[in-house]
Amino acid sequence: MAHWLLKSEPSTWSWNDQVKADAKGTAWDGVRNHLAKKHLMAMKRGERAFFYHSGEDKRIVGVVEVIGEYRPDPGDRTASFGMVDVKAVGPLPVPVTLALCKAEKSLANMVLLRNSRLSVQPVTDAEWAVVCRLGAMKPA
DNA sequence: GCCAACGTTGGC
DNA sequence: GCCAACGTTGGC
């Protein structure tokens, strides 16, 4: 199973909002970048993603699970972008800051560090395990 | 608030 | 098809 990272500006959509959406989850919509779209299309039901707060927070705060695979985003007037559905799984017991990721040599190639602007990113199994360890969470 | 990185747009 | 201009993102 592949792993992912989804970025969100907390003033727009925060981890708290995601938790409130509960098991029903929400559409991860609004993506308007072709590389991000490619990743969204590759996401399979049951796969998990880190939830990252950009802006003020700059840390990985939780884990979400894909509950609905890629489908058209009705908010996209060009009808060329889509979205997936995700639900909150749980918070990282210890949020993993961007600064900590930068300090961790084994995460040097993480997309979060290499291409911070990409809003939907793949995470390797090794990176997933490291971030889980830093976040005091059992990998799953 | 600034600026670097990146994607998109539009003129040629 | 190239590239300059521009807008947006996001870290600092």
CSV table of C-alpha atoms (C1' of nucleotides) in Angstrom, one decimal:
chain,number,residue,atom,x,y,z
A,1,MET,CA,0.0,0.0,0.0
A,2,ALA,CA,1.2,3.4,-0.9
A,3,HIS,CA,1.4,6.3,1.5
A,4,TRP,CA,0.8,9.9,1.0
A,5,LEU,CA,0.9,13.4,2.4
A,6,LEU,CA,-1.8,16.0,2.1
A,7,LYS,CA,-1.2,19.6,2.8
A,8,SER,CA,-3.7,22.1,4.1
A,9,GLU,CA,-3.6,25.6,5.3
A,10,PRO,CA,-5.3,25.3,8.7
A,11,SER,CA,-7.3,28.5,8.3
A,12,THR,CA,-8.8,27.0,5.2
A,13,TRP,CA,-9.2,23.4,6.3
A,14,SER,CA,-7.6,22.2,9.6
A,15,TRP,CA,-7.1,18.8,11.2
A,16,ASN,CA,-9.8,19.8,13.6
A,17,ASP,CA,-12.2,20.3,10.8
A,18,GLN,CA,-11.2,16.9,9.4
A,19,VAL,CA,-11.8,15.3,12.8
A,20,LYS,CA,-15.3,17.0,13.0
A,21,ALA,CA,-16.1,15.5,9.6
A,22,ASP,CA,-15.8,12.1,11.4
A,23,ALA,CA,-16.2,8.8,9.7
A,24,LYS,CA,-18.2,10.2,6.9
A,25,GLY,CA,-15.1,12.1,5.9
A,26,THR,CA,-14.9,14.8,3.3
A,27,ALA,CA,-13.9,15.4,-0.3
A,28,TRP,CA,-10.3,16.5,-0.6
A,29,ASP,CA,-11.2,19.0,-3.3
A,30,GLY,CA,-9.7,22.2,-4.8
A,31,VAL,CA,-6.5,20.6,-6.2
A,32,ARG,CA,-5.5,22.4,-9.4
A,33,ASN,CA,-2.1,21.1,-10.1
A,34,HIS,CA,-1.4,18.3,-12.6
A,35,LEU,CA,1.2,16.5,-10.6
A,36,ALA,CA,-1.0,16.6,-7.5
A,37,LYS,CA,-3.8,15.3,-9.7
A,38,LYS,CA,-1.7,12.4,-10.8
A,39,HIS,CA,-1.1,11.5,-7.2
A,40,LEU,CA,-4.8,11.8,-6.3
A,41,MET,CA,-5.6,9.4,-9.2
A,42,ALA,CA,-3.2,6.9,-7.8
A,43,MET,CA,-4.7,6.9,-4.3
A,44,LYS,CA,-6.6,3.7,-3.4
A,45,ARG,CA,-9.3,3.1,-0.9
A,46,GLY,CA,-7.8,2.1,2.4
A,47,GLU,CA,-4.4,3.9,1.9
A,48,ARG,CA,-3.3,6.4,4.4
A,49,ALA,CA,-1.9,9.9,4.3
A,50,PHE,CA,-0.3,12.3,6.7
A,51,PHE,CA,-2.2,15.5,7.2
A,52,TYR,CA,0.2,18.5,7.2
A,53,HIS,CA,-0.6,22.0,8.3
A,54,SER,CA,1.2,24.6,6.2
A,55,GLY,CA,1.5,28.3,7.1
A,56,GLU,CA,1.7,29.1,10.8
A,57,ASP,CA,1.8,25.5,12.0
A,58,LYS,CA,4.2,23.7,9.6
A,59,ARG,CA,3.8,20.3,11.1
A,60,ILE,CA,2.3,16.9,10.4
A,61,VAL,CA,-0.6,16.6,12.8
A,62,GLY,CA,-2.5,13.5,11.9
A,63,VAL,CA,-3.3,10.6,9.6
A,64,VAL,CA,-6.2,10.2,7.2
A,65,GLU,CA,-7.5,7.3,5.2
A,66,VAL,CA,-8.7,7.3,1.7
A,67,ILE,CA,-12.4,6.2,1.7
A,68,GLY,CA,-13.3,7.3,-1.8
A,69,GLU,CA,-11.2,7.1,-4.9
A,70,TYR,CA,-10.7,9.7,-7.6
A,71,ARG,CA,-13.7,11.3,-9.1
A,72,PRO,CA,-14.4,14.7,-10.8
A,73,ASP,CA,-14.3,17.8,-8.7
A,74,PRO,CA,-17.6,19.5,-9.3
A,75,GLY,CA,-16.0,22.8,-8.3
A,76,ASP,CA,-13.6,22.7,-11.2
A,77,ARG,CA,-15.1,24.7,-14.1
A,78,THR,CA,-12.6,23.3,-16.5
A,79,ALA,CA,-13.7,19.7,-15.7
A,80,SER,CA,-10.2,18.5,-15.7
A,81,PHE,CA,-9.4,18.0,-12.0
A,82,GLY,CA,-10.8,15.6,-9.5
A,83,MET,CA,-10.7,14.8,-5.8
A,84,VAL,CA,-10.7,11.9,-3.4
A,85,ASP,CA,-12.6,11.3,-0.1
A,86,VAL,CA,-10.7,11.0,3.2
A,87,LYS,CA,-11.6,10.5,6.8
A,88,ALA,CA,-9.5,11.2,9.9
A,89,VAL,CA,-7.9,8.1,11.5
A,90,GLY,CA,-6.2,9.8,14.4
A,91,PRO,CA,-3.7,12.5,15.5
A,92,LEU,CA,0.0,11.9,15.7
A,93,PRO,CA,0.6,11.5,19.4
A,94,VAL,CA,3.5,13.9,18.9
A,95,PRO,CA,3.1,16.3,15.9
A,96,VAL,CA,6.1,16.2,13.7
A,97,THR,CA,7.3,19.6,12.8
A,98,LEU,CA,8.9,20.6,9.4
A,99,ALA,CA,12.0,21.6,11.4
A,100,LEU,CA,12.3,18.1,12.8
A,101,CYS,CA,11.9,16.6,9.4
A,102,LYS,CA,14.7,18.8,8.1
A,103,ALA,CA,16.9,17.8,11.0
A,104,GLU,CA,16.3,14.1,10.2
A,105,LYS,CA,18.8,12.9,7.7
A,106,SER,CA,16.7,9.9,6.6
A,107,LEU,CA,14.0,12.3,5.4
A,108,ALA,CA,16.3,14.5,3.3
A,109,ASN,CA,14.6,13.3,0.1
A,110,MET,CA,11.1,13.7,1.3
A,111,VAL,CA,8.9,15.6,-1.2
A,112,LEU,CA,7.8,17.8,1.7
A,113,LEU,CA,11.3,19.1,1.8
A,114,ARG,CA,12.2,18.9,-1.9
A,115,ASN,CA,9.0,20.4,-3.3
A,116,SER,CA,7.2,22.0,-0.5
A,117,ARG,CA,4.6,23.5,-2.8
A,118,LEU,CA,3.1,20.3,-4.0
A,119,SER,CA,-0.1,19.8,-2.1
A,120,VAL,CA,-0.5,16.0,-2.7
A,121,GLN,CA,2.7,14.1,-2.2
A,122,PRO,CA,3.8,10.4,-2.2
A,123,VAL,CA,5.6,9.2,0.9
A,124,THR,CA,7.9,6.2,0.8
A,125,ASP,CA,7.4,3.3,3.2
A,126,ALA,CA,10.7,4.2,4.8
A,127,GLU,CA,9.7,7.9,5.2
A,128,TRP,CA,6.4,6.8,6.6
A,129,ALA,CA,8.1,4.6,9.2
A,130,VAL,CA,10.4,7.4,10.2
A,131,VAL,CA,7.7,10.0,10.6
A,132,CYS,CA,5.6,7.5,12.6
A,133,ARG,CA,8.5,6.9,14.9
A,134,LEU,CA,9.1,10.7,15.4
A,135,GLY,CA,5.4,11.1,16.0
A,136,ALA,CA,5.3,8.2,18.6
A,137,MET,CA,2.8,6.3,16.5
A,138,LYS,CA,2.7,2.7,15.4
A,139,PRO,CA,3.2,2.5,11.6
A,140,ALA,CA,0.0,1.3,9.9
B,1,DG,C1',6.3,41.5,4.5
B,2,DC,C1',9.6,39.5,1.6
B,3,DC,C1',11.2,36.4,-1.7
B,4,DA,C1',12.3,32.0,-4.0
B,5,DA,C1',10.2,28.3,-6.5
B,6,DC,C1',7.0,26.9,-9.5
B,7,DG,C1',3.1,26.7,-12.7
B,8,DT,C1',0.4,29.1,-16.1
B,9,DT,C1',-0.5,32.3,-19.7
B,10,DG,C1',0.1,34.7,-23.8
B,11,DG,C1',2.8,37.1,-27.3
B,12,DC,C1',5.9,36.1,-30.9
C,1,DG,C1',7.5,25.8,-29.4
C,2,DC,C1',9.9,29.2,-26.8
C,3,DC,C1',10.2,32.3,-23.2
C,4,DA,C1',9.0,36.5,-20.5
C,5,DA,C1',5.6,38.1,-17.5
C,6,DC,C1',2.7,37.2,-14.0
C,7,DG,C1',0.2,35.0,-10.1
C,8,DT,C1',0.3,31.8,-6.2
C,9,DT,C1',2.2,29.2,-2.6
C,10,DG,C1',4.6,28.7,1.4
C,11,DG,C1',8.8,29.1,4.2
C,12,DC,C1',11.5,32.4,6.5
